[in-house]
Amino acid sequence: AALPPNPFSGDNVNITANVMGVPTADSGPLGAPSGTVTFFDGAEELGSVDLGISFSSAASANWNLTNLDAGNHQISAAY
């Protein structure tokens, strides 16, 4: 998700990736996700965020973009 959804050139844009865990023998019954989310604009890596410690089956990673040029962008996240 991106906020604001239709920014103007130079606007700050906050993007969020939500990660759902899967229960395993190592993660426990909630399957709390852990690790790193990396954000991309097309093939260009924008940066990575550590999910930190989650006490539920979901976690979020947020990245604030401050220097996007005008035009369309293919923002994605990899976990």
PDB file of C-alpha atoms in Angstrom:
ATOM      1  CA  ALA A   1       0.000   0.000   0.000  1.00  0.00           C
ATOM      2  CA  ALA A   2       1.155   3.534  -0.684  1.00  0.00           C
ATOM      3  CA  LEU A   3       0.116   6.745   1.030  1.00  0.00           C
ATOM      4  CA  PRO A   4      -0.798   9.048  -0.551  1.00  0.00           C
ATOM      5  CA  PRO A   5      -2.068   6.790  -3.371  1.00  0.00           C
ATOM      6  CA  ASN A   6      -1.573   9.466  -6.094  1.00  0.00           C
ATOM      7  CA  PRO A   7       1.342  11.646  -4.983  1.00  0.00           C
ATOM      8  CA  PHE A   8       2.761  14.654  -6.765  1.00  0.00           C
ATOM      9  CA  SER A   9       6.437  14.862  -7.715  1.00  0.00           C
ATOM     10  CA  GLY A  10       8.464  15.573  -4.584  1.00  0.00           C
ATOM     11  CA  ASP A  11       5.788  14.340  -2.146  1.00  0.00           C
ATOM     12  CA  ASN A  12       6.793  11.943   0.613  1.00  0.00           C
ATOM     13  CA  VAL A  13       5.308   8.510  -0.040  1.00  0.00           C
ATOM     14  CA  ASN A  14       5.068   5.826   2.633  1.00  0.00           C
ATOM     15  CA  ILE A  15       4.866   2.267   1.323  1.00  0.00           C
ATOM     16  CA  THR A  16       3.914  -0.700   3.485  1.00  0.00           C
ATOM     17  CA  ALA A  17       4.443  -4.414   2.964  1.00  0.00           C
ATOM     18  CA  ASN A  18       2.389  -6.754   5.149  1.00  0.00           C
ATOM     19  CA  VAL A  19       3.848 -10.216   5.820  1.00  0.00           C
ATOM     20  CA  MET A  20       1.826 -13.158   7.090  1.00  0.00           C
ATOM     21  CA  GLY A  21       3.596 -15.983   8.878  1.00  0.00           C
ATOM     22  CA  VAL A  22       3.088 -19.700   8.502  1.00  0.00           C
ATOM     23  CA  PRO A  23       3.286 -21.936  11.578  1.00  0.00           C
ATOM     24  CA  THR A  24       6.323 -24.208  11.588  1.00  0.00           C
ATOM     25  CA  ALA A  25       8.219 -26.209  14.187  1.00  0.00           C
ATOM     26  CA  ASP A  26      10.707 -23.307  14.496  1.00  0.00           C
ATOM     27  CA  SER A  27       8.254 -20.392  14.502  1.00  0.00           C
ATOM     28  CA  GLY A  28       5.654 -21.766  16.897  1.00  0.00           C
ATOM     29  CA  PRO A  29       1.876 -21.921  16.521  1.00  0.00           C
ATOM     30  CA  LEU A  30       1.457 -18.338  15.315  1.00  0.00           C
ATOM     31  CA  GLY A  31       4.128 -18.531  12.637  1.00  0.00           C
ATOM     32  CA  ALA A  32       5.446 -15.087  13.512  1.00  0.00           C
ATOM     33  CA  PRO A  33       7.325 -13.721  10.476  1.00  0.00           C
ATOM     34  CA  SER A  34      10.862 -12.450  10.855  1.00  0.00           C
ATOM     35  CA  GLY A  35      13.596 -11.312   8.518  1.00  0.00           C
ATOM     36  CA  THR A  36      13.924  -8.538   5.996  1.00  0.00           C
ATOM     37  CA  VAL A  37      11.670  -6.933   3.384  1.00  0.00           C
ATOM     38  CA  THR A  38      13.406  -5.265   0.423  1.00  0.00           C
ATOM     39  CA  PHE A  39      11.592  -2.581  -1.568  1.00  0.00           C
ATOM     40  CA  PHE A  40      12.157  -2.015  -5.310  1.00  0.00           C
ATOM     41  CA  ASP A  41      11.212   0.523  -7.960  1.00  0.00           C
ATOM     42  CA  GLY A  42      11.307  -1.709 -11.022  1.00  0.00           C
ATOM     43  CA  ALA A  43      14.725  -3.410 -10.857  1.00  0.00           C
ATOM     44  CA  GLU A  44      16.256  -0.668  -8.663  1.00  0.00           C
ATOM     45  CA  GLU A  45      16.597  -1.601  -5.000  1.00  0.00           C
ATOM     46  CA  LEU A  46      15.287   1.212  -2.798  1.00  0.00           C
ATOM     47  CA  GLY A  47      16.235  -0.271   0.561  1.00  0.00           C
ATOM     48  CA  SER A  48      15.520  -2.939   3.152  1.00  0.00           C
ATOM     49  CA  VAL A  49      13.620  -2.991   6.424  1.00  0.00           C
ATOM     50  CA  ASP A  50      13.975  -5.513   9.244  1.00  0.00           C
ATOM     51  CA  LEU A  51      10.604  -6.840  10.378  1.00  0.00           C
ATOM     52  CA  GLY A  52      11.867  -6.945  13.946  1.00  0.00           C
ATOM     53  CA  ILE A  53      10.080  -9.054  16.539  1.00  0.00           C
ATOM     54  CA  SER A  54       6.448  -9.934  15.962  1.00  0.00           C
ATOM     55  CA  PHE A  55       4.201 -11.470  18.598  1.00  0.00           C
ATOM     56  CA  SER A  56       1.479 -12.370  16.118  1.00  0.00           C
ATOM     57  CA  SER A  57       1.164 -14.086  12.753  1.00  0.00           C
ATOM     58  CA  ALA A  58       1.606 -10.794  10.868  1.00  0.00           C
ATOM     59  CA  ALA A  59       4.222  -8.062  10.608  1.00  0.00           C
ATOM     60  CA  SER A  60       4.631  -4.891   8.564  1.00  0.00           C
ATOM     61  CA  ALA A  61       7.589  -3.166   6.970  1.00  0.00           C
ATOM     62  CA  ASN A  62       7.395   0.539   6.086  1.00  0.00           C
ATOM     63  CA  TRP A  63       9.600   2.588   3.772  1.00  0.00           C
ATOM     64  CA  ASN A  64       9.371   6.351   3.261  1.00  0.00           C
ATOM     65  CA  LEU A  65      10.212   7.541  -0.262  1.00  0.00           C
ATOM     66  CA  THR A  66      11.217  11.170  -0.563  1.00  0.00           C
ATOM     67  CA  ASN A  67      12.805  11.476  -3.986  1.00  0.00           C
ATOM     68  CA  LEU A  68      10.527   9.874  -6.580  1.00  0.00           C
ATOM     69  CA  ASP A  69      10.517  11.512  -9.999  1.00  0.00           C
ATOM     70  CA  ALA A  70       7.219  12.281 -11.726  1.00  0.00           C
ATOM     71  CA  GLY A  71       5.696   9.386 -13.648  1.00  0.00           C
ATOM     72  CA  ASN A  72       4.635   5.802 -13.076  1.00  0.00           C
ATOM     73  CA  HIS A  73       6.644   3.553 -10.793  1.00  0.00           C
ATOM     74  CA  GLN A  74       6.532  -0.224 -10.346  1.00  0.00           C
ATOM     75  CA  ILE A  75       6.998  -0.436  -6.578  1.00  0.00           C
ATOM     76  CA  SER A  76       7.351  -3.960  -5.197  1.00  0.00           C
ATOM     77  CA  ALA A  77       8.549  -5.702  -2.063  1.00  0.00           C
ATOM     78  CA  ALA A  78      10.397  -8.990  -1.641  1.00  0.00           C
ATOM     79  CA  TYR A  79      10.386 -11.015   1.564  1.00  0.00           C
TER      80      TYR A  79
END
